[in-house]
Coordinates of C-alpha atoms in Angstrom, one line a residue:
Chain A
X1089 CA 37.4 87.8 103.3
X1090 CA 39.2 87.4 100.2
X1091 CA 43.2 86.2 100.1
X1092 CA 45.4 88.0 97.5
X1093 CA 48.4 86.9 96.3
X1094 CA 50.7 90.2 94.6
X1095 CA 54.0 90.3 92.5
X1096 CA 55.6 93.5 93.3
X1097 CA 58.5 95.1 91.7
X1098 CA 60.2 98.1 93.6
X1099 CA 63.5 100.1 93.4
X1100 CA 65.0 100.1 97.0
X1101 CA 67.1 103.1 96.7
X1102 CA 65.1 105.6 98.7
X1103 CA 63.6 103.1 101.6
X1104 CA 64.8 102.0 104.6
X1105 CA 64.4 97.9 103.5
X1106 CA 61.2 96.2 103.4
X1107 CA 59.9 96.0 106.8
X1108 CA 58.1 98.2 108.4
X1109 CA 60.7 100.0 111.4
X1110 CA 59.8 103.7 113.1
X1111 CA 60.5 106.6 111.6
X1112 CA 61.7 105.1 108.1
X1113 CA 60.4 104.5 104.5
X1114 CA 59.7 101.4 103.7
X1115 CA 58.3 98.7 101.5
X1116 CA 55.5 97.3 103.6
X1117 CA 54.4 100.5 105.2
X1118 CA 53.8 101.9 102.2
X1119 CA 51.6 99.2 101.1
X1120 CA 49.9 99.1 103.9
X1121 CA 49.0 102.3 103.5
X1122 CA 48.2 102.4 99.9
X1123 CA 45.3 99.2 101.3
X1124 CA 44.8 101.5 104.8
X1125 CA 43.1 104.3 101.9
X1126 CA 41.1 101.7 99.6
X1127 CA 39.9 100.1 103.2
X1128 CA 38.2 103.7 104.6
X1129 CA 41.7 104.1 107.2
X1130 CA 41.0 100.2 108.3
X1131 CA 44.9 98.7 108.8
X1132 CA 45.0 96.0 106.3
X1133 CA 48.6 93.9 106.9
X1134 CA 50.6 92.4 104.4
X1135 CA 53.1 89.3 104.5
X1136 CA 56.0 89.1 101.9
X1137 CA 57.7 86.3 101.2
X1138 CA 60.7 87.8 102.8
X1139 CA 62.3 91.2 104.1
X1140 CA 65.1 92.7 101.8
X1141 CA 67.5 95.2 103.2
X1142 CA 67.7 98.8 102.9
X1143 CA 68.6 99.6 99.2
X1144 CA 67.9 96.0 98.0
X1145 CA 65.5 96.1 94.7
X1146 CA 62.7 93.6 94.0
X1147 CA 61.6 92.6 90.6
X1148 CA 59.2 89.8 91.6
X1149 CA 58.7 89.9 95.5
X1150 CA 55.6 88.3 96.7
X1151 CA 53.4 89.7 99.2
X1152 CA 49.5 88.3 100.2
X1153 CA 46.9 90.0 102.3
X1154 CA 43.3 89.4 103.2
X1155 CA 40.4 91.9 102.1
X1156 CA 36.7 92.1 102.2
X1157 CA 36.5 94.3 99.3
X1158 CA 34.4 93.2 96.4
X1159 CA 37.0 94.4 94.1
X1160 CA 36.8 92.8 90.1
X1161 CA 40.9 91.0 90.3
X1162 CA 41.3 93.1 87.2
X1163 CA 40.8 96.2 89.2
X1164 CA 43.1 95.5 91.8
X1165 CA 46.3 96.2 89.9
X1166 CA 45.0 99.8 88.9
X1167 CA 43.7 100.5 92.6
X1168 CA 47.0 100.0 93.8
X1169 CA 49.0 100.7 91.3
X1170 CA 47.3 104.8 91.6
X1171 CA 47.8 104.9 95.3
X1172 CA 51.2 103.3 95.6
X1173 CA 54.4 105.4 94.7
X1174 CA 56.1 105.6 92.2
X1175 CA 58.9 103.5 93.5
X1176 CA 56.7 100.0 93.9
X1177 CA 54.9 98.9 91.7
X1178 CA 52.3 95.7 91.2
X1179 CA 53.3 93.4 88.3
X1180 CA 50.4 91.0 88.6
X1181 CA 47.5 90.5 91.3
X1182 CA 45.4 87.5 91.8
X1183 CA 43.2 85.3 94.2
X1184 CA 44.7 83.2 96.4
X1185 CA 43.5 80.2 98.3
X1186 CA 42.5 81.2 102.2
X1187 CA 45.9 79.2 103.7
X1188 CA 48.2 80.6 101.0
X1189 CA 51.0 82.1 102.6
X1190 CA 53.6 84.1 101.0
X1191 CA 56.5 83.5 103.2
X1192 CA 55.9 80.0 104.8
X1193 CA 54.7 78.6 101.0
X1194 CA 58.2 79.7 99.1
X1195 CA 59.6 76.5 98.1
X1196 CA 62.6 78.7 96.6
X1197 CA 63.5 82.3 95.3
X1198 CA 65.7 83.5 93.0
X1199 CA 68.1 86.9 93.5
X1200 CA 70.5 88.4 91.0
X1201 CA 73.3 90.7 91.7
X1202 CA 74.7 93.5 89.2
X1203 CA 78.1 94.5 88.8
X1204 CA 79.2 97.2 87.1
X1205 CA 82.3 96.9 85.1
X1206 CA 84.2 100.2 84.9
X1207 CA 87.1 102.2 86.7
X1208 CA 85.0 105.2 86.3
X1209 CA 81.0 106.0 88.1
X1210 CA 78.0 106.0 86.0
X1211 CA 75.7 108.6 88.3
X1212 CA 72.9 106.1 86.6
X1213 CA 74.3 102.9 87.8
X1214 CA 75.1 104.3 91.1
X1215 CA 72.1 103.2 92.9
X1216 CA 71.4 99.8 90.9
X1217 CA 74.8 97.9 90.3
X1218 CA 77.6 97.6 92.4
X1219 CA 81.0 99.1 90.6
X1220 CA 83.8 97.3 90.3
X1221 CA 87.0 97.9 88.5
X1222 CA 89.1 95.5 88.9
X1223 CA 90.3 93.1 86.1
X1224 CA 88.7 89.5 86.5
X1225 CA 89.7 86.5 85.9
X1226 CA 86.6 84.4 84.1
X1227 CA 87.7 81.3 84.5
X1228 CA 88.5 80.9 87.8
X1229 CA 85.3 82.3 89.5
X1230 CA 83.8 79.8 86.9
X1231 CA 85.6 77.0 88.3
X1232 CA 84.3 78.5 92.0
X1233 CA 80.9 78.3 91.2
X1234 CA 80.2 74.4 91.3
X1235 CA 81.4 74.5 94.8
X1236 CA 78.4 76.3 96.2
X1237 CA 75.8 74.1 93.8
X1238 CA 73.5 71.3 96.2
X1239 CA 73.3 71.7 99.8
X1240 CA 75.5 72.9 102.2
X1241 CA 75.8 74.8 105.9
X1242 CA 76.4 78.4 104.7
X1243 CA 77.2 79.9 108.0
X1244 CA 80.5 81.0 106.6
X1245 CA 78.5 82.6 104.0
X1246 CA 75.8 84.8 106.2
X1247 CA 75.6 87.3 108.5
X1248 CA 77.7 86.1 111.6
X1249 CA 74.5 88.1 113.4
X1250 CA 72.2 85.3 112.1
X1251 CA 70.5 84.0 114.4
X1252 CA 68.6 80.9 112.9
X1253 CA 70.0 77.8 114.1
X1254 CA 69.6 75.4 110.8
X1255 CA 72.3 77.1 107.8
X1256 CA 71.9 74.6 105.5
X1257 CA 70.4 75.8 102.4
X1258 CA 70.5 74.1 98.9
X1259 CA 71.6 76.2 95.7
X1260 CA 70.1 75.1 92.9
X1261 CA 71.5 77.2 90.0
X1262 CA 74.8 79.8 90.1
X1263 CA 75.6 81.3 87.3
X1264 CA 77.0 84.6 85.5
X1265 CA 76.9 86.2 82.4
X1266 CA 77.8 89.5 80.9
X1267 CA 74.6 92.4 79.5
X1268 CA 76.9 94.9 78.2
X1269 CA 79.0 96.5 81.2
X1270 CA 77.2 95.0 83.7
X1271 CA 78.2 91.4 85.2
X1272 CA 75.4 89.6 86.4
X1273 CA 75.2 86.8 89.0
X1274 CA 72.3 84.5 89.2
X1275 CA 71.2 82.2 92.2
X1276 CA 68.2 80.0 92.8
X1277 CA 68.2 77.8 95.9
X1278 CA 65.7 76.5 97.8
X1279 CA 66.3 79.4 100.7
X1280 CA 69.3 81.8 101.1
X1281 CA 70.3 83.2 105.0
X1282 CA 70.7 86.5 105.8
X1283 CA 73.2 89.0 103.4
X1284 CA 74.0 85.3 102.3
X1285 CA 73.9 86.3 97.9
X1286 CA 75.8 89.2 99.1
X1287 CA 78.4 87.2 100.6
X1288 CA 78.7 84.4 98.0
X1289 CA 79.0 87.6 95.4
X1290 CA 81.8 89.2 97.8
X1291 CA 83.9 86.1 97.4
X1292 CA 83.5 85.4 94.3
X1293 CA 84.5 88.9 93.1
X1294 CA 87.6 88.4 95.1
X1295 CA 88.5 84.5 93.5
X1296 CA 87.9 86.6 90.1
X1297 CA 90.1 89.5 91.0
X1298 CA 92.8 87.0 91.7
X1299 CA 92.8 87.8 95.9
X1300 CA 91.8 83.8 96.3
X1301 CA 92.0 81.0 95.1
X1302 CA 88.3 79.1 94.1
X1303 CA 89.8 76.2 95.7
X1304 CA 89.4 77.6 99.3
X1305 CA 85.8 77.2 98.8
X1306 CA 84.8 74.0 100.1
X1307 CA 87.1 74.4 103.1
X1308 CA 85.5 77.6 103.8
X1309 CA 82.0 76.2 103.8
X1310 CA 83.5 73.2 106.2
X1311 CA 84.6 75.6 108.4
X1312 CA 81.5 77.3 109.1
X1313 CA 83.3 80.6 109.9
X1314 CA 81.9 83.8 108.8
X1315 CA 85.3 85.7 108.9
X1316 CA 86.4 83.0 106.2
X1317 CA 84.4 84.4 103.1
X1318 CA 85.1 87.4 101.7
X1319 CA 83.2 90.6 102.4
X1320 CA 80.0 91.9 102.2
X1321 CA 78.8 93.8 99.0
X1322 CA 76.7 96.3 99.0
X1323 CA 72.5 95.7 99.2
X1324 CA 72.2 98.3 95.8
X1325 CA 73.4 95.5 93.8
X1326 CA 71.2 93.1 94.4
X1327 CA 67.9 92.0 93.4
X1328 CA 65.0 89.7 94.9
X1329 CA 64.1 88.5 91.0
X1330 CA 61.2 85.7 91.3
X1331 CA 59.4 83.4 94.4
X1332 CA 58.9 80.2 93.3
X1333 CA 55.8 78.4 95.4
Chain B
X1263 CA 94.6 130.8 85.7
X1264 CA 94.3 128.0 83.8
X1265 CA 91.0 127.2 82.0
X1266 CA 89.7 123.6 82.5
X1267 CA 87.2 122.1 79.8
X1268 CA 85.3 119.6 81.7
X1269 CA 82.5 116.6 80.7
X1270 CA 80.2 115.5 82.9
X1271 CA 77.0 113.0 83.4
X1272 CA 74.3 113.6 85.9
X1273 CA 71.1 111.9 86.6
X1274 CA 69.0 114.7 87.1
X1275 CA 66.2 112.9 89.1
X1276 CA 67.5 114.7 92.1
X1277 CA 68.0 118.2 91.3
X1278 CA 66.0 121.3 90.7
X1279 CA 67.8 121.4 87.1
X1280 CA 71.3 123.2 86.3
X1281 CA 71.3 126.6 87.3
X1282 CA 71.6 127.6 91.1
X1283 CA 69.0 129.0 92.9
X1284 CA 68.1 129.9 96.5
X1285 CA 67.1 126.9 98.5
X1286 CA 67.3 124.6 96.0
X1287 CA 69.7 121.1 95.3
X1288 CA 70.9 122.1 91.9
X1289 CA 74.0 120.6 89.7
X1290 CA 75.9 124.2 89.4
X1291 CA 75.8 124.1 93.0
X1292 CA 77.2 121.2 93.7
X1293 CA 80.2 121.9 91.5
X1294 CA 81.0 125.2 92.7
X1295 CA 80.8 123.6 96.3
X1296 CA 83.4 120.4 95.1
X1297 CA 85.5 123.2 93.6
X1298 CA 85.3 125.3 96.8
X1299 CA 86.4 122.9 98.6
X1300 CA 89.4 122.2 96.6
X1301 CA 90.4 125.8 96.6
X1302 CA 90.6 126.3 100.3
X1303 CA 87.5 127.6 100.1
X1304 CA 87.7 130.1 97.4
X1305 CA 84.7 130.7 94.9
X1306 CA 85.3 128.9 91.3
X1307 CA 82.3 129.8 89.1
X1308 CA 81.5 127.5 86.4
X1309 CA 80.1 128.2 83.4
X1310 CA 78.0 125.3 81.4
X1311 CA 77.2 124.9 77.3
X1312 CA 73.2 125.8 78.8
X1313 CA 71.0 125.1 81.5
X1314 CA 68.9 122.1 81.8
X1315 CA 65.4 122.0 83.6
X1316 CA 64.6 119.8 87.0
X1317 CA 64.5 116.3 86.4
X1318 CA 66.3 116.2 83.0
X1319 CA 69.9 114.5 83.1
X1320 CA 72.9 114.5 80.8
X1321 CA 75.5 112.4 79.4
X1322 CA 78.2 115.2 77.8
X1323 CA 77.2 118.3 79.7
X1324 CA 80.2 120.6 79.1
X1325 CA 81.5 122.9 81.7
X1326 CA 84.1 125.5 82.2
X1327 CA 86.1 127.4 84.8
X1328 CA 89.5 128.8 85.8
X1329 CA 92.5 127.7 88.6
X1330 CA 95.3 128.7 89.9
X1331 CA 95.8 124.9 91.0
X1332 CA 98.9 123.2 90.1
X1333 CA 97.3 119.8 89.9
X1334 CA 98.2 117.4 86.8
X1335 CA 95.3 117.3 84.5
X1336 CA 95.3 113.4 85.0
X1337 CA 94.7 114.3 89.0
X1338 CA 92.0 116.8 88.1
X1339 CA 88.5 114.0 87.5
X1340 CA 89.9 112.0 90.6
X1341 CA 89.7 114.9 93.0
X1342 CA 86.6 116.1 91.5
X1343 CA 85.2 112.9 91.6
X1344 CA 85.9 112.3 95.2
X1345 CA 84.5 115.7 96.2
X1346 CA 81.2 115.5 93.7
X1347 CA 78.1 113.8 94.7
X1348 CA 77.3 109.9 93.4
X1349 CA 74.6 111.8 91.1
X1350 CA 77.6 113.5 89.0
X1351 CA 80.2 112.4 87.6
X1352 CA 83.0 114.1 85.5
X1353 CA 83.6 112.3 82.4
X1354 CA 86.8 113.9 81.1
X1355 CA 88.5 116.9 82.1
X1356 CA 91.1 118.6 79.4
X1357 CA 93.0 122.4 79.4
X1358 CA 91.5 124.8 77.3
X1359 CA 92.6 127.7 75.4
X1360 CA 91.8 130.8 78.3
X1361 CA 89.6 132.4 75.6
X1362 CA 87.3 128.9 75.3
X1363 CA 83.6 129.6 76.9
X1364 CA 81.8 126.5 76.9
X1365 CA 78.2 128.6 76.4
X1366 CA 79.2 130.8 73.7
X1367 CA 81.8 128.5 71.7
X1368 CA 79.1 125.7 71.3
X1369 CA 78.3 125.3 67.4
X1370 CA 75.8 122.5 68.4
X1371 CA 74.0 119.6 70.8
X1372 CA 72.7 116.4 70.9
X1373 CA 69.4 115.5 72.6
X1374 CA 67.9 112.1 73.5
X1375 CA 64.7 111.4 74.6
X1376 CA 63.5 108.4 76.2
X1377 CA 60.2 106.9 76.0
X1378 CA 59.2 103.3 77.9
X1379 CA 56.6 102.1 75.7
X1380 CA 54.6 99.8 78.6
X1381 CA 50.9 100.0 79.8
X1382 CA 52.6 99.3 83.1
X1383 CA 55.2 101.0 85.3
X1384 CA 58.2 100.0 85.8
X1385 CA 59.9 101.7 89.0
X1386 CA 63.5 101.0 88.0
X1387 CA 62.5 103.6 84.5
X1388 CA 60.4 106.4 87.0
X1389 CA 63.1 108.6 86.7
X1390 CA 64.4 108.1 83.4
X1391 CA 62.0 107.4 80.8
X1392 CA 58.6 108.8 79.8
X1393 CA 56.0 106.0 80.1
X1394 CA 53.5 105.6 77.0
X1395 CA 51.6 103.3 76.9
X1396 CA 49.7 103.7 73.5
X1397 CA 50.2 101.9 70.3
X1398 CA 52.4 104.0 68.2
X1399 CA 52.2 104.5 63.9
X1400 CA 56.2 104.4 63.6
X1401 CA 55.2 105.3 59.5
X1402 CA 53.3 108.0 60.5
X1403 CA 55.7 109.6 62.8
X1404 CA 58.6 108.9 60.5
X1405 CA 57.0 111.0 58.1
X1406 CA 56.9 114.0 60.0
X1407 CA 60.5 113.6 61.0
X1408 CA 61.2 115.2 57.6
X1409 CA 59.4 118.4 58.3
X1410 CA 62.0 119.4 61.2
X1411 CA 64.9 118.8 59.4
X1412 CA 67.1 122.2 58.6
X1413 CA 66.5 125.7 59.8
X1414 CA 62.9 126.9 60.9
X1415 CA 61.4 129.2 63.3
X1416 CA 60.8 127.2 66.0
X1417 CA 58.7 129.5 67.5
X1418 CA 55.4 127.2 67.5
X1419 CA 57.8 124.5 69.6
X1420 CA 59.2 126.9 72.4
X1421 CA 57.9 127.5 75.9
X1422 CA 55.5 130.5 75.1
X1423 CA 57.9 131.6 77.9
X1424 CA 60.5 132.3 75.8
X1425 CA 62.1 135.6 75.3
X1426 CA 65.0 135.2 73.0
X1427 CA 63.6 136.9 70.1
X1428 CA 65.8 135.1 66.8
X1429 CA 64.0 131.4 67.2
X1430 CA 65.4 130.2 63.9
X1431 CA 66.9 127.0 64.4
X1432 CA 69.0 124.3 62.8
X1433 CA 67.9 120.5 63.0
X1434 CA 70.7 118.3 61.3
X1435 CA 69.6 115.0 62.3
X1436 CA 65.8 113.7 64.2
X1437 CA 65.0 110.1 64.2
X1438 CA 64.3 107.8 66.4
X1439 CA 65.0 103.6 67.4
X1440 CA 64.0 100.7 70.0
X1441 CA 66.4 99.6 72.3
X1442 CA 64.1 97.0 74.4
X1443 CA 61.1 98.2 75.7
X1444 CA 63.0 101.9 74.9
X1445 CA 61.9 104.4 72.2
X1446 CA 64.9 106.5 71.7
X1447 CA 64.4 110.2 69.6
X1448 CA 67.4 111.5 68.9
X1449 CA 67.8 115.2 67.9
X1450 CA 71.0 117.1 66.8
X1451 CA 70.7 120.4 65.7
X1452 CA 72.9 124.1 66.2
X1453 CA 70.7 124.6 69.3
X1454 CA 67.4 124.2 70.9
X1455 CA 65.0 126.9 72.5
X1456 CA 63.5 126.2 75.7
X1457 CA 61.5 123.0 76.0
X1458 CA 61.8 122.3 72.0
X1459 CA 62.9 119.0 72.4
X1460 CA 60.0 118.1 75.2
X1461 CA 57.6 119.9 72.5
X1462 CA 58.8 118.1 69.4
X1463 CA 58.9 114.8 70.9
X1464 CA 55.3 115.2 72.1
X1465 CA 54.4 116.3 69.0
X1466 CA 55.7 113.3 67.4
X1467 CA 54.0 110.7 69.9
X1468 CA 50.8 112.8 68.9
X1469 CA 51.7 111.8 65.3
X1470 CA 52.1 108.6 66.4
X1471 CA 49.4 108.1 68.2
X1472 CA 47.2 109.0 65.8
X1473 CA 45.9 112.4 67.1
X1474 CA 47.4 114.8 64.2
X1475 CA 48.8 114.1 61.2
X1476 CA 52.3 114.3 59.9
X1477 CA 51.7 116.9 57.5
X1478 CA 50.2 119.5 59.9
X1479 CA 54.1 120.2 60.8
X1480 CA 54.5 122.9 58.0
X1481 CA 52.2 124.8 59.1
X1482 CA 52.7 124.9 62.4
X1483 CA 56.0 125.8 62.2
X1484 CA 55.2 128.7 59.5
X1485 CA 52.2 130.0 61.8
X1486 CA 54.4 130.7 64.7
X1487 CA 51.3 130.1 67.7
X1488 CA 53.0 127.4 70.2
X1489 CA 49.5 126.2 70.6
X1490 CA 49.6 124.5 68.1
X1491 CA 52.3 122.0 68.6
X1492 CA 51.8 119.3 71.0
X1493 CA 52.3 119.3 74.4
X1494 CA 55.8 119.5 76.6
X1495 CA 56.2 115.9 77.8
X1496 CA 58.2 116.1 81.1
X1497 CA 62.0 116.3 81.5
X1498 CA 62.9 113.1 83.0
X1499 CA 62.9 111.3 79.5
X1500 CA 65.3 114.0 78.2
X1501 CA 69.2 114.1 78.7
X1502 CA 71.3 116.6 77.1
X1503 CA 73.7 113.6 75.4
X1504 CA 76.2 115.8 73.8
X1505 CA 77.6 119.6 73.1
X1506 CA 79.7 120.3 70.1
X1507 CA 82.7 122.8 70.0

């Protein structure tokens, strides 16, 4: 047996999230069954560093499995690569050692969310940027951003269905900047909770359309109330961009 | 009756082209069923510059129909927009004269195709650009650019499907750029025959891949035999950017 590590990319518009549920498209079954067909029907699972939701993208997800295929690691990319669909694809393949593990060995991740800046829809954006079109106000989501930098408790900032007990998570870089009409926000932290970038997003697309003020944000994290933040936006603008290990 | 003149973008990946047929999702459809609906269920047929194939989108598609609606023009893209799918989009909608036809009155078009120049796939470009992944002679294929300019028979770069029987054409402007990792060809001419942009375009990454030479264009226009030209590379790389009136 033989651990791989794989960097996949993969536009989430037409599954049903990453993990594998009844009945739905998704991410990992559709590896699994790209691997089932090189391993003569044999079930082969994977483990990725993390689920994303339904109609969340990946650029640099992170998946390992175990094989007993004498494969050539240069071969691996094009194996897969023919029998996945065209919706996932595998940026980079290598050998891993036998206790890698891509979920439990992530020492951080980094996600970016796209906004698109226009009153009118852009049938081309639609399923990969989230529109927005309001007027915003630069300087004050600026000033919100060094708010959510180092560690905090973000339970006002995930799903109030979470149901992992420790929230405090530790943001190592916020940031935005402009790529023509898009707006793009950039996290790395050490771990983010559930719908948590999607939150932190939501809020600070509200302090930059003027509907709050950044200053509510450290309150807001002290309160550890999810009805505090602001709402949250939509899984086709966000992106799972690198794993660090 | 009031005549409407109306731009629209739609990302073709979707549809089974324009044109409505039995059984199948197409982009006439969907208009005639938005404008149904805002005409109490009424037919409104529409009539577009030209047809464009499954899989190929557009940017300035240019439509036209009639209404007996007293809505302000200004109220005319919301309410379309509302009723449309997220995979079209009306641009711009204006009054036009009651004798404008959006097929007939067109003196020209603008084509672009798009090429992703990668030896690996990219999911999020699947849909929307046509992967090569060969090193390309950009002197070589700039030469041949030359050839196509002004009025030929395009017969050799139609669909041998073709039945129109005048194929003379009028290129005004072919040439191509990079944007990124994109190789843009970008055609205006008085009009196109079926598939000539798909054939030229392949022709040219022929040229540029080395496989013919630039100055086999002359006579493969003047012999008329379509195989000759290169092959049709698919639609999904081509969007029908703009129509002149």
């Amino acid at each position: 047996m033989q651990r791989y590590q794989c960097t996949l990319s993969y536009d989430g518009s037409q599954f049903s999230g990453y993990q594998v549920q009844p009945n739905a498209r998704t991410v990992q079954k559709e590896l699994e069954t790209a691997l089932a067909k090189l391993h003569k029907g044999n079930s082969v699972p994977v483990t990725a560093s993390g689920r994303t939701d339904a109609g969340v993208h990946a650029k640099g997800q992170v998946i390992h499995f175990d094989s007993p295929l004498h494969i050539p690691v240069s071969k691996w990319e094009l194996a897969l690569n023919t029998l996945l669909p065209g919706d996932i694809a595998v940026n980079r393949i290598e050998k891993a050692a036998a206790g890698f593990h891509a979920r439990f060995d992530t020492v951080g991740k980094e996600y970016r969310y796209f906004v698109h800046l226009s009153a009118r829809r852009d049938p081309f954006k639609r399923n990969y940027a989230y529109q927005f079109s309001y007027p915003i106000d630069y300087v004050a989501m600026k000033e919100a951003l060094k708010f959510f930098i180092g560690s905090h408790d973000f339970t006002s900032f995930c799903s109030a269905k979470t149901t992992i007990e420790d929230r405090v998570r530790t943001i190592k870089e916020i940031e935005f900047f402009e790529e023509g009409d898009l707006l793009v926000f950039r996290l790395v932290g050490n771990g983010f909770l559930y719908n948590m970038v999607r939150i932190i997003v939501g809020t600070l697309l509200e302090i930059g359309s003027g509907e709050r003020s950044p200053y509510q944000i450290p309150e807001i994290l002290e309160k550890r109330d999810r009805t505090l933040a602001g709402k949250t936006i939509p899984g086709h603008g966000l992106y799972l961009w690198k794993v660090f290990y």
